[in-house]
Amino acid sequence: MKPFTYERAGSPAEAAAAAARRPEAKFIAGGTNLLDLMKLQIETPAHLIDVNGLKLDTIEPTQEGGLRIGALVRNTDLAADERVRRDYGVLSRALLAGASGQLRNRATTAGNLLQRTRCPYFYDTNMACNKRRPGSGCSAIGGINRQHAVVGASEACIATHPSDMAVAMRVLDASIETVKPQGATRTISIAELHRLPGDTPNVETVLEAGELITAVTLPRPVGGSQQYRKVRDRASYAFALVSVAAIVQPDGSGRVALGGVAHKPWRLDAADAEMPRGAKAVAGKLFADAKPTEHNAFKLPLAERALASVLADARG
Amino acid sequence: MASPPQQELRRRSMIAAAATTAAIGTVPAALAQSSAETPPEAAKATTLKVSFTVNGKPRDLELDPRTTLLDALREGMNLTGTKKGCDHGQCGACTVLLDGRRINSCLTLAVMHPGADITTVEGLGTPDRLHPMQAAFVKHDGYQCGYCTPGQICSAVAVLAEIEAGIPSHVTTDLNAKPQLTGAELRERMSGNICRCGAYSNIVDAITEVAGSKA
Amino acid sequence: MKFDTPATTNPIDQLKVVGQPVDRIDGRFKTTGTAPYAYERHDAAPDAAYGHVLGAAIAKGRIQSMDLAAAKAAPGVLAIVTAENAGKLGKGEYNTARLLGGPEIQHYHQAIALVVAETFEQARHAAGLIKVEYAPAKGAYDLAASRDKAKPAGTDDEPADSSVGDFDGAFGAAPVKLDATYTTPDQAHAMMEPHASTAAWNGDKLSLWTSNQMIAWSVGDMAKTLGIAKDRIHLMSPYVGGGFGGKLWVRADALLAALGARAARRPVKVALQRPLMFNNTTHRPATIQRLRIGATRDGTITAIGHDSWSGDLPDGKPETAVLQTRLLYAGANRLTRLRLSELDLPEGNSMRAPGEAPGMMALEIAMDEMAEKLGLDPVEFRIRNDTQVDPESPKRKFSQRQLTECLRTGAEKFGWAARRKPMQARDGRWLVGLGMAAAYRGAPVMKSAARVRLDARGIVTVETDMTDIGTGSYTIIAQTAAEMMGLPLQKVVVRLGDSTFPVSAGSGGQFGANSSTAGVYAACVKLREAVVKKLGLNAADAQFVDGEVRSGSRAIALGDAAKGGELVVEDAIEFGDLAKKYQQSTFGAHFVEVGVDAATAEVRLRRMLVVCAAGRILNPKSARSQVIGSMTMGAGAALMEELAIDARHGFFVNHDLAHYEVPVHADIPHQEVIFLDETDPMSSPMKAKGVGELGICGVAAAIANAIHNATGIRVRDYPITLDKLLKDMPLPA
């Protein structure tokens, strides 16, 4: 871990100002991913701005009938919130399927969205990785890539986004509220937040340098049967091979997003439109442009079968 | 959360001390560094002060900001009951209670916790006065090599509190009902604590007994 | 004490303390965090500096240059150790690869430097400032690709080839036969305490606290590597946070801590970073195993053949996966062969039940497949081919062999009769299957010594360099001494893991419990003699009961014998040729119920039961823990554990505890263990054997067989992950 200076910010504005002063700074909240990566010198901030004192840790109703979730709400608290459990069950389920009790107690809503990939080549600094060292190449292509992306990847990167929560947020059409270093605020849809790797897999989100997530808002509840199905080798404390977040309405319409298959939560309007026709039709659309490797081709039938199982459960 | 004065945060303290200085109080000599011939990068190697409570005792530390809470406990305070198994949040051996909630102490910086109330395995009980969970682990042989054990025990104490508080888990059938105290619930909730010796079945027996006697 | 005739009745047979399920005597320390492990010796080395290890970035080749300037100049750095500045180093007898690499690199993450600094944070940072230029060389990393070049290779105990009768002829003529190939992957010990050491020099004398299973071996190898006399080294390992064979030898942490402490003129402590461990240390090597079994139509095996291929670094050894096949089932015509390829992967070596653990993973699926071909129940098929004699030399009997009893007891307790044909049982979304396998593991013994002291308070202190790696050594040794001296457990103190104590068997190969307690038995026999003599009693009728020595009408407090000064005696148990005359082994039967998700093919364990026949069980509580622990590790081997090789770069890619998955709580159901009544007078005066490794042998195959029963799919390539099942699973209705 490289030496860094450290300060605590007292308000979002103060945090933004601090970030403006120190462009090489990183915000730290839960720290469960950032410190992991700093120890391996994959992340090397020269300055840390501790945002835990920003009082962004409440969940409040919005005027539109949704919920505004403070960026610092811990994963445990978000999953356990009565309104979330009642109206956004897919989000509770996704959070509870992720990590461990200890990690969920620290990890924050914003930090969870900004998790970096768990690609083992990204984690090994001896290996080429375009995400870690742009232009060095992608060791996962042609290597061990059973966990990797099957769709939306590029010649430069086949990493997946590891979050469960983000997949549920995607199917719930969440929005991200931010403040930029100069103080301007904006709202970004979850669909737009994460980027596909393209030629610049090191650029993972549309956030600008020093831009701070302050909240995530959920639109008013859409009801339906809300399911999150995470498929993994071990029964807990493991990242998804494939996960399915789905909301199914009594008339068979609905929405679905997949985790573990792409560089971002994977959801397509064309696939949602196929929901009444069942898993095969939906998967056909989701994977229309899939380019799996020899090791991860199983994710295609796996996702379809997991979705079929979710739809069957939703029908009761 | 009380913010310490800005000047303290911004302070760049260089402690000049001989490398052989013995540990004084809670500031380990190991954190002292020579100011002679330091390269430019050393200018960043400041120490910061932080105060919190560990097992009921107030502690004032001056630390390299890179120091994790885990290393502050183990190396700075000689509280080696909390274990370092992986240092990356992948095993749970470093589990402690931070303001009553279990966390991986390897994935948080000590300086991030001014005013916090921290409980480690040493704060639960002692060899002559075991906490009921520690006694149950002994009775049910819920450990073998002992290295994951402090983390398992801290986690177990927190798990019962989490169920009591109504926090759901991945295996909770009805999200809108109070979670039940079942074997499946305990196994899921304890899954962030790896035991390579494979004492899981006994650990669940130990926790079940403590949970039963509490009811 | 020489043990060369079968044990007769002795004080252990009273079973007042031995054989009782007492709590571990070290439990209150382990559960309160007060048991000090090797990196935690603030008491002994309060001023220790911190070492951080740098591992090689290539698998094979040479270091062309190392630039240490920036690291040396970094804050807090006290010293940097490399092969260039470490002086002449030897190589330990038990190490295949050198512990400090450079300029030649033998495997990925081989240690090439240790940075010593005032703080952990400084050492870690400075290690990242070392710049290394390499000249990589081409290596061999693919076992399957190198199979044709593999050479016959045995070990000290196991010949490369064994053959009885005419295997080829009998197999060719058998009316029912199986010829199938199975693969097991490289696996990691992944013990929870990383390899860790604290080293301090006092003049030319080294004190080394290190996490280690075999004290005397490791003193010898440290001496050989450092080029100093053995008596210059004091090695201590009172608590070991798991070993499983990975800590049988000194590793880079120990050597580098010693070198670092010498260079920095300060005590130094080093723990291998978790992401370094998987490639830096040893692992269980992958195998390719071909099983050929021929039988008559009624299920009598007439031919059994087992070929195993594995790989290791030059001068390495084969994984002896054919061991059990020479002894487990009858059959007149037999053949086993071990073949070894040179691979440039990290060093392969012992991991819990080397040989039998991967060997049984293959053999016991093959037996299930054979039973299916024969239309026989797999329990019945095994019973039909049971033997009471060594099938290779029928005059040599097993000392005890209750395999059939294990199988029958297990089948009954588990409800095996309810097992249906494949794909017939369903519980909601789960396809349910039952599977079973035999368990088999040898019961070797090793010379083991102990010293016992009696003081005037009547307290007996046992000192032996035996280690407790979670196995319960502290407790069973205390039970042994208490039984022998007629004391309650509270009157016995046990001190372990110190090279100033008499040399024990150490912890490994399932020989530790029986051998080390037998050594304590021998020392206690000697202490009883000394006590009787001191008190002037009649040796013939002296009884050691309730803290007293009774003889005729006299009853004297035990401590009185030490009134004039502590009585100290030492003895060792040395084993004669009973193990040659009689085959000594442990047996068991595993039964498993699995659920396989009909949609996703995720496998989850629902029930596990094992019945063990393993001699006298010294402590049913800690022995049971050993068995459930092995079953858990075996479950990992069955379902998830695999070091994934990137054959382009020659390393294990998944080198941390997130990427190398081992079972968590949620993977393991309630586990049941039944010990059959057994005492084995051929094994030792304790009449015990070992159980620490028996439990892992066969369990993975039982799971594989249960998956087959659930799904009808036979996977012969471990681990059995869902992708290997999915392609053959019909879509759920």
GROMACS .gro file of C-alpha atoms in nm, chain C residues 340-665:
model
  326
  871LEU     CA    1   0.570  -3.901  -1.295
  872SER     CA    2   0.612  -3.609  -1.530
  873GLU     CA    3   0.845  -3.316  -1.477
  874LEU     CA    4   0.637  -3.003  -1.448
  875ASP     CA    5   0.745  -2.651  -1.364
  876LEU     CA    6   0.445  -2.575  -1.149
  877PRO     CA    7   0.495  -2.504  -0.778
  878GLU     CA    8   0.615  -2.795  -0.566
  879GLY     CA    9   0.372  -3.083  -0.523
  880ASN     CA   10   0.381  -3.257  -0.190
  881SER     CA   11   0.180  -3.409   0.093
  882MET     CA   12  -0.169  -3.291   0.170
  883ARG     CA   13  -0.407  -3.463   0.410
  884ALA     CA   14  -0.395  -3.835   0.323
  885PRO     CA   15  -0.151  -3.809   0.032
  886GLY     CA   16  -0.203  -4.105  -0.195
  887GLU     CA   17  -0.533  -4.234  -0.064
  888ALA     CA   18  -0.727  -3.906  -0.074
  889PRO     CA   19  -0.701  -3.864  -0.454
  890GLY     CA   20  -0.671  -4.240  -0.506
  891MET     CA   21  -1.000  -4.312  -0.334
  892MET     CA   22  -1.164  -4.030  -0.530
  893ALA     CA   23  -1.106  -4.245  -0.841
  894LEU     CA   24  -1.123  -4.602  -0.711
  895GLU     CA   25  -1.451  -4.555  -0.529
  896ILE     CA   26  -1.629  -4.411  -0.831
  897ALA     CA   27  -1.495  -4.703  -1.030
  898MET     CA   28  -1.640  -4.943  -0.774
  899ASP     CA   29  -1.976  -4.769  -0.803
  900GLU     CA   30  -1.962  -4.797  -1.179
  901MET     CA   31  -1.872  -5.165  -1.156
  902ALA     CA   32  -2.159  -5.233  -0.918
  903GLU     CA   33  -2.391  -5.066  -1.163
  904LYS     CA   34  -2.262  -5.280  -1.449
  905LEU     CA   35  -2.306  -5.590  -1.237
  906GLY     CA   36  -2.651  -5.490  -1.121
  907LEU     CA   37  -2.532  -5.517  -0.764
  908ASP     CA   38  -2.590  -5.286  -0.473
  909PRO     CA   39  -2.263  -5.097  -0.426
  910VAL     CA   40  -2.251  -5.187  -0.056
  911GLU     CA   41  -2.298  -5.553  -0.140
  912PHE     CA   42  -2.038  -5.542  -0.417
  913ARG     CA   43  -1.777  -5.412  -0.174
  914ILE     CA   44  -1.865  -5.669   0.091
  915ARG     CA   45  -1.838  -5.943  -0.168
  916ASN     CA   46  -1.478  -5.842  -0.237
  917ASP     CA   47  -1.369  -5.781   0.119
  918THR     CA   48  -1.055  -5.962   0.236
  919GLN     CA   49  -0.897  -6.028   0.573
  920VAL     CA   50  -0.551  -6.073   0.420
  921ASP     CA   51  -0.318  -5.859   0.213
  922PRO     CA   52  -0.436  -5.947  -0.137
  923GLU     CA   53  -0.077  -5.935  -0.265
  924SER     CA   54   0.055  -6.176  -0.002
  925PRO     CA   55  -0.228  -6.380   0.145
  926LYS     CA   56  -0.026  -6.503   0.441
  927ARG     CA   57  -0.011  -6.151   0.575
  928LYS     CA   58  -0.323  -6.067   0.769
  929PHE     CA   59  -0.472  -5.733   0.852
  930SER     CA   60  -0.426  -5.665   1.223
  931GLN     CA   61  -0.790  -5.555   1.233
  932ARG     CA   62  -1.027  -5.509   0.945
  933GLN     CA   63  -1.391  -5.424   0.999
  934LEU     CA   64  -1.473  -5.289   0.655
  935THR     CA   65  -1.780  -5.507   0.618
  936GLU     CA   66  -1.905  -5.405   0.963
  937CYS     CA   67  -1.858  -5.039   0.870
  938LEU     CA   68  -2.051  -5.087   0.548
  939ARG     CA   69  -2.338  -5.277   0.711
  940THR     CA   70  -2.366  -5.042   1.009
  941GLY     CA   71  -2.357  -4.737   0.787
  942ALA     CA   72  -2.613  -4.873   0.545
  943GLU     CA   73  -2.852  -4.943   0.829
  944LYS     CA   74  -2.808  -4.615   1.016
  945PHE     CA   75  -2.828  -4.408   0.699
  946GLY     CA   76  -3.136  -4.577   0.560
  947TRP     CA   77  -2.951  -4.697   0.253
  948ALA     CA   78  -3.228  -4.941   0.171
  949ALA     CA   79  -3.443  -4.645   0.065
  950ARG     CA   80  -3.204  -4.562  -0.220
  951ARG     CA   81  -3.373  -4.568  -0.557
  952LYS     CA   82  -3.246  -4.607  -0.907
  953PRO     CA   83  -3.089  -4.295  -1.062
  954MET     CA   84  -3.318  -3.997  -1.124
  955GLN     CA   85  -3.607  -4.138  -0.926
  956ALA     CA   86  -3.607  -3.921  -0.614
  957ARG     CA   87  -3.724  -3.561  -0.609
  958ASP     CA   88  -3.787  -3.308  -0.334
  959GLY     CA   89  -3.929  -2.987  -0.480
  960ARG     CA   90  -3.666  -2.831  -0.701
  961TRP     CA   91  -3.406  -3.083  -0.585
  962LEU     CA   92  -3.311  -3.408  -0.753
  963VAL     CA   93  -3.212  -3.623  -0.459
  964GLY     CA   94  -2.945  -3.890  -0.463
  965LEU     CA   95  -2.775  -4.123  -0.220
  966GLY     CA   96  -2.418  -4.235  -0.258
  967MET     CA   97  -2.162  -4.429  -0.064
  968ALA     CA   98  -1.798  -4.522  -0.071
  969ALA     CA   99  -1.554  -4.714   0.141
  970ALA     CA  100  -1.295  -4.528   0.343
  971TYR     CA  101  -0.941  -4.659   0.369
  972ARG     CA  102  -0.620  -4.516   0.503
  973GLY     CA  103  -0.302  -4.682   0.625
  974ALA     CA  104  -0.209  -4.663   0.992
  975PRO     CA  105   0.166  -4.606   0.998
  976VAL     CA  106   0.361  -4.562   1.320
  977MET     CA  107   0.675  -4.362   1.394
  978LYS     CA  108   0.925  -4.364   1.677
  979SER     CA  109   0.819  -4.111   1.938
  980ALA     CA  110   0.983  -3.994   2.259
  981ALA     CA  111   0.864  -3.798   2.561
  982ARG     CA  112   0.993  -3.671   2.891
  983VAL     CA  113   0.774  -3.677   3.201
  984ARG     CA  114   0.832  -3.492   3.523
  985LEU     CA  115   0.670  -3.549   3.859
  986ASP     CA  116   0.682  -3.275   4.118
  987ALA     CA  117   0.607  -3.278   4.489
  988ARG     CA  118   0.254  -3.143   4.433
  989GLY     CA  119   0.182  -3.458   4.239
  990ILE     CA  120   0.168  -3.277   3.909
  991VAL     CA  121   0.296  -3.460   3.605
  992THR     CA  122   0.438  -3.253   3.322
  993VAL     CA  123   0.483  -3.409   2.979
  994GLU     CA  124   0.732  -3.262   2.736
  995THR     CA  125   0.758  -3.381   2.379
  996ASP     CA  126   0.819  -3.204   2.051
  997MET     CA  127   0.485  -3.340   1.926
  998THR     CA  128   0.264  -3.071   1.772
  999ASP     CA  129  -0.108  -3.002   1.800
 1000ILE     CA  130  -0.226  -2.874   1.466
 1001GLY     CA  131  -0.589  -2.886   1.571
 1002THR     CA  132  -0.575  -3.260   1.610
 1003GLY     CA  133  -0.613  -3.263   1.988
 1004SER     CA  134  -0.259  -3.378   2.073
 1005TYR     CA  135  -0.248  -3.172   2.394
 1006THR     CA  136  -0.557  -3.343   2.522
 1007ILE     CA  137  -0.492  -3.707   2.429
 1008ILE     CA  138  -0.137  -3.680   2.563
 1009ALA     CA  139  -0.273  -3.543   2.890
 1010GLN     CA  140  -0.530  -3.825   2.897
 1011THR     CA  141  -0.255  -4.082   2.843
 1012ALA     CA  142  -0.038  -3.947   3.124
 1013ALA     CA  143  -0.337  -3.913   3.357
 1014GLU     CA  144  -0.442  -4.272   3.293
 1015MET     CA  145  -0.091  -4.407   3.340
 1016MET     CA  146  -0.020  -4.215   3.659
 1017GLY     CA  147  -0.365  -4.247   3.815
 1018LEU     CA  148  -0.434  -3.876   3.806
 1019PRO     CA  149  -0.721  -3.654   3.710
 1020LEU     CA  150  -0.665  -3.456   3.391
 1021GLN     CA  151  -0.619  -3.134   3.590
 1022LYS     CA  152  -0.300  -3.274   3.742
 1023VAL     CA  153  -0.127  -3.311   3.409
 1024VAL     CA  154   0.054  -3.034   3.225
 1025VAL     CA  155   0.145  -3.086   2.860
 1026ARG     CA  156   0.414  -2.887   2.681
 1027LEU     CA  157   0.453  -2.943   2.308
 1028GLY     CA  158   0.625  -2.822   1.995
 1029ASP     CA  159   0.969  -2.731   2.127
 1030SER     CA  160   1.296  -2.862   1.988
 1031THR     CA  161   1.445  -2.884   2.336
 1032PHE     CA  162   1.193  -3.159   2.410
 1033PRO     CA  163   1.239  -3.524   2.311
 1034VAL     CA  164   1.173  -3.598   1.946
 1035SER     CA  165   0.823  -3.725   1.874
 1036ALA     CA  166   0.649  -3.867   1.572
 1037GLY     CA  167   0.517  -3.522   1.486
 1038SER     CA  168   0.189  -3.453   1.310
 1039GLY     CA  169   0.144  -3.617   0.974
 1040GLY     CA  170   0.029  -3.924   0.791
 1041GLN     CA  171  -0.233  -4.000   1.057
 1042PHE     CA  172   0.051  -4.147   1.268
 1043GLY     CA  173   0.065  -3.868   1.526
 1044ALA     CA  174  -0.200  -3.962   1.778
 1045ASN     CA  175  -0.111  -4.329   1.820
 1046SER     CA  176   0.265  -4.286   1.802
 1047SER     CA  177   0.298  -3.981   2.028
 1048THR     CA  178   0.069  -4.117   2.299
 1049ALA     CA  179   0.257  -4.448   2.284
 1050GLY     CA  180   0.577  -4.251   2.343
 1051VAL     CA  181   0.416  -4.086   2.644
 1052TYR     CA  182   0.301  -4.432   2.759
 1053ALA     CA  183   0.662  -4.554   2.743
 1054ALA     CA  184   0.789  -4.257   2.941
 1055CYS     CA  185   0.513  -4.304   3.200
 1056VAL     CA  186   0.600  -4.673   3.241
 1057LYS     CA  187   0.949  -4.557   3.327
 1058LEU     CA  188   0.818  -4.290   3.564
 1059ARG     CA  189   0.602  -4.551   3.741
 1060GLU     CA  190   0.913  -4.762   3.792
 1061ALA     CA  191   1.103  -4.463   3.928
 1062VAL     CA  192   0.819  -4.377   4.165
 1063VAL     CA  193   0.789  -4.732   4.296
 1064LYS     CA  194   1.162  -4.748   4.350
 1065LYS     CA  195   1.175  -4.410   4.520
 1066LEU     CA  196   0.891  -4.503   4.755
 1067GLY     CA  197   1.039  -4.843   4.820
 1068LEU     CA  198   0.725  -5.022   4.710
 1069ASN     CA  199   0.675  -5.362   4.558
 1070ALA     CA  200   0.671  -5.314   4.181
 1071ALA     CA  201   0.462  -5.627   4.130
 1072ASP     CA  202   0.147  -5.501   4.303
 1073ALA     CA  203   0.185  -5.121   4.285
 1074GLN     CA  204  -0.131  -4.946   4.167
 1075PHE     CA  205  -0.154  -4.584   4.054
 1076VAL     CA  206  -0.501  -4.469   4.154
 1077ASP     CA  207  -0.660  -4.135   4.245
 1078GLY     CA  208  -0.329  -3.955   4.291
 1079GLU     CA  209  -0.192  -4.229   4.511
 1080VAL     CA  210   0.039  -4.521   4.475
 1081ARG     CA  211  -0.102  -4.827   4.650
 1082SER     CA  212   0.089  -5.137   4.733
 1083GLY     CA  213  -0.014  -5.397   4.982
 1084SER     CA  214  -0.175  -5.202   5.266
 1085ARG     CA  215   0.014  -4.884   5.190
 1086ALA     CA  216  -0.122  -4.581   5.002
 1087ILE     CA  217   0.118  -4.296   4.941
 1088ALA     CA  218   0.048  -3.968   4.764
 1089LEU     CA  219   0.211  -3.973   4.422
 1090GLY     CA  220   0.382  -3.639   4.485
 1091ASP     CA  221   0.567  -3.785   4.782
 1092ALA     CA  222   0.798  -3.960   4.540
 1093ALA     CA  223   0.922  -3.617   4.433
 1094LYS     CA  224   0.967  -3.472   4.780
 1095GLY     CA  225   1.340  -3.496   4.754
 1096GLY     CA  226   1.338  -3.336   4.412
 1097GLU     CA  227   1.156  -3.363   4.083
 1098LEU     CA  228   1.159  -3.707   3.920
 1099VAL     CA  229   1.240  -3.676   3.552
 1100VAL     CA  230   1.246  -3.964   3.307
 1101GLU     CA  231   1.249  -3.995   2.933
 1102ASP     CA  232   1.172  -4.278   2.699
 1103ALA     CA  233   1.063  -4.348   2.347
 1104ILE     CA  234   0.841  -4.602   2.181
 1105GLU     CA  235   1.021  -4.782   1.903
 1106PHE     CA  236   0.827  -5.004   1.673
 1107GLY     CA  237   0.946  -5.348   1.569
 1108ASP     CA  238   0.826  -5.546   1.272
 1109LEU     CA  239   0.461  -5.598   1.370
 1110ALA     CA  240   0.366  -5.354   1.097
 1111LYS     CA  241   0.545  -5.578   0.848
 1112LYS     CA  242   0.393  -5.898   0.981
 1113TYR     CA  243   0.045  -5.751   0.989
 1114GLN     CA  244  -0.103  -5.493   0.756
 1115GLN     CA  245  -0.229  -5.212   0.976
 1116SER     CA  246  -0.496  -4.992   0.828
 1117THR     CA  247  -0.806  -4.794   0.916
 1118PHE     CA  248  -1.141  -4.850   0.751
 1119GLY     CA  249  -1.470  -4.677   0.712
 1120ALA     CA  250  -1.782  -4.631   0.507
 1121HIS     CA  251  -1.921  -4.299   0.388
 1122PHE     CA  252  -2.286  -4.235   0.311
 1123VAL     CA  253  -2.403  -3.909   0.158
 1124GLU     CA  254  -2.731  -3.758   0.044
 1125VAL     CA  255  -2.715  -3.476  -0.209
 1126GLY     CA  256  -2.965  -3.249  -0.373
 1127VAL     CA  257  -2.899  -3.132  -0.727
 1128ASP     CA  258  -3.099  -2.831  -0.839
 1129ALA     CA  259  -3.302  -2.951  -1.135
 1130ALA     CA  260  -3.265  -2.617  -1.310
 1131THR     CA  261  -2.913  -2.500  -1.233
 1132ALA     CA  262  -2.734  -2.825  -1.136
 1133GLU     CA  263  -2.605  -2.669  -0.818
 1134VAL     CA  264  -2.512  -2.951  -0.581
 1135ARG     CA  265  -2.586  -2.918  -0.211
 1136LEU     CA  266  -2.514  -3.176   0.058
 1137ARG     CA  267  -2.813  -3.281   0.268
 1138ARG     CA  268  -2.678  -3.554   0.495
 1139MET     CA  269  -2.337  -3.709   0.568
 1140LEU     CA  270  -2.257  -4.015   0.775
 1141VAL     CA  271  -1.937  -4.208   0.821
 1142VAL     CA  272  -1.868  -4.525   1.018
 1143CYS     CA  273  -1.504  -4.572   1.118
 1144ALA     CA  274  -1.307  -4.866   1.248
 1145ALA     CA  275  -0.974  -4.723   1.350
 1146GLY     CA  276  -0.850  -4.893   1.663
 1147ARG     CA  277  -0.911  -4.750   2.008
 1148ILE     CA  278  -1.053  -4.401   1.995
 1149LEU     CA  279  -0.850  -4.206   2.248
 1150ASN     CA  280  -1.095  -3.918   2.275
 1151PRO     CA  281  -1.427  -3.960   2.094
 1152LYS     CA  282  -1.493  -3.586   2.100
 1153SER     CA  283  -1.173  -3.468   1.935
 1154ALA     CA  284  -1.155  -3.778   1.713
 1155ARG     CA  285  -1.503  -3.704   1.584
 1156SER     CA  286  -1.390  -3.351   1.504
 1157GLN     CA  287  -1.098  -3.487   1.305
 1158VAL     CA  288  -1.336  -3.699   1.104
 1159ILE     CA  289  -1.594  -3.430   1.031
 1160GLY     CA  290  -1.311  -3.198   0.937
 1161SER     CA  291  -1.179  -3.445   0.684
 1162MET     CA  292  -1.528  -3.501   0.548
 1163THR     CA  293  -1.558  -3.125   0.501
 1164MET     CA  294  -1.229  -3.103   0.314
 1165GLY     CA  295  -1.339  -3.400   0.106
 1166ALA     CA  296  -1.662  -3.220   0.026
 1167GLY     CA  297  -1.453  -2.931  -0.102
 1168ALA     CA  298  -1.253  -3.171  -0.317
 1169ALA     CA  299  -1.572  -3.317  -0.458
 1170LEU     CA  300  -1.754  -2.996  -0.535
 1171MET     CA  301  -1.533  -2.691  -0.570
 1172GLU     CA  302  -1.161  -2.712  -0.503
 1173GLU     CA  303  -0.929  -2.678  -0.799
 1174LEU     CA  304  -0.613  -2.478  -0.848
 1175ALA     CA  305  -0.671  -2.352  -1.200
 1176ILE     CA  306  -0.356  -2.363  -1.413
 1177ASP     CA  307  -0.281  -2.101  -1.670
 1178ALA     CA  308  -0.058  -2.315  -1.889
 1179ARG     CA  309   0.064  -2.011  -2.081
 1180HIS     CA  310   0.228  -1.859  -1.775
 1181GLY     CA  311   0.263  -2.168  -1.555
 1182PHE     CA  312   0.088  -2.071  -1.237
 1183PHE     CA  313  -0.221  -2.125  -1.028
 1184VAL     CA  314  -0.446  -1.837  -1.125
 1185ASN     CA  315  -0.694  -1.854  -0.837
 1186HIS     CA  316  -0.440  -1.782  -0.567
 1187ASP     CA  317  -0.643  -1.639  -0.281
 1188LEU     CA  318  -0.936  -1.744  -0.063
 1189ALA     CA  319  -1.192  -1.567  -0.280
 1190HIS     CA  320  -1.089  -1.742  -0.599
 1191TYR     CA  321  -0.988  -2.079  -0.451
 1192GLU     CA  322  -1.316  -2.176  -0.293
 1193VAL     CA  323  -1.321  -2.404   0.009
 1194PRO     CA  324  -1.644  -2.507   0.183
 1195VAL     CA  325  -1.820  -2.254   0.404
 1196HIS     CA  326  -2.076  -2.320   0.678
   0.00000   0.00000   0.00000
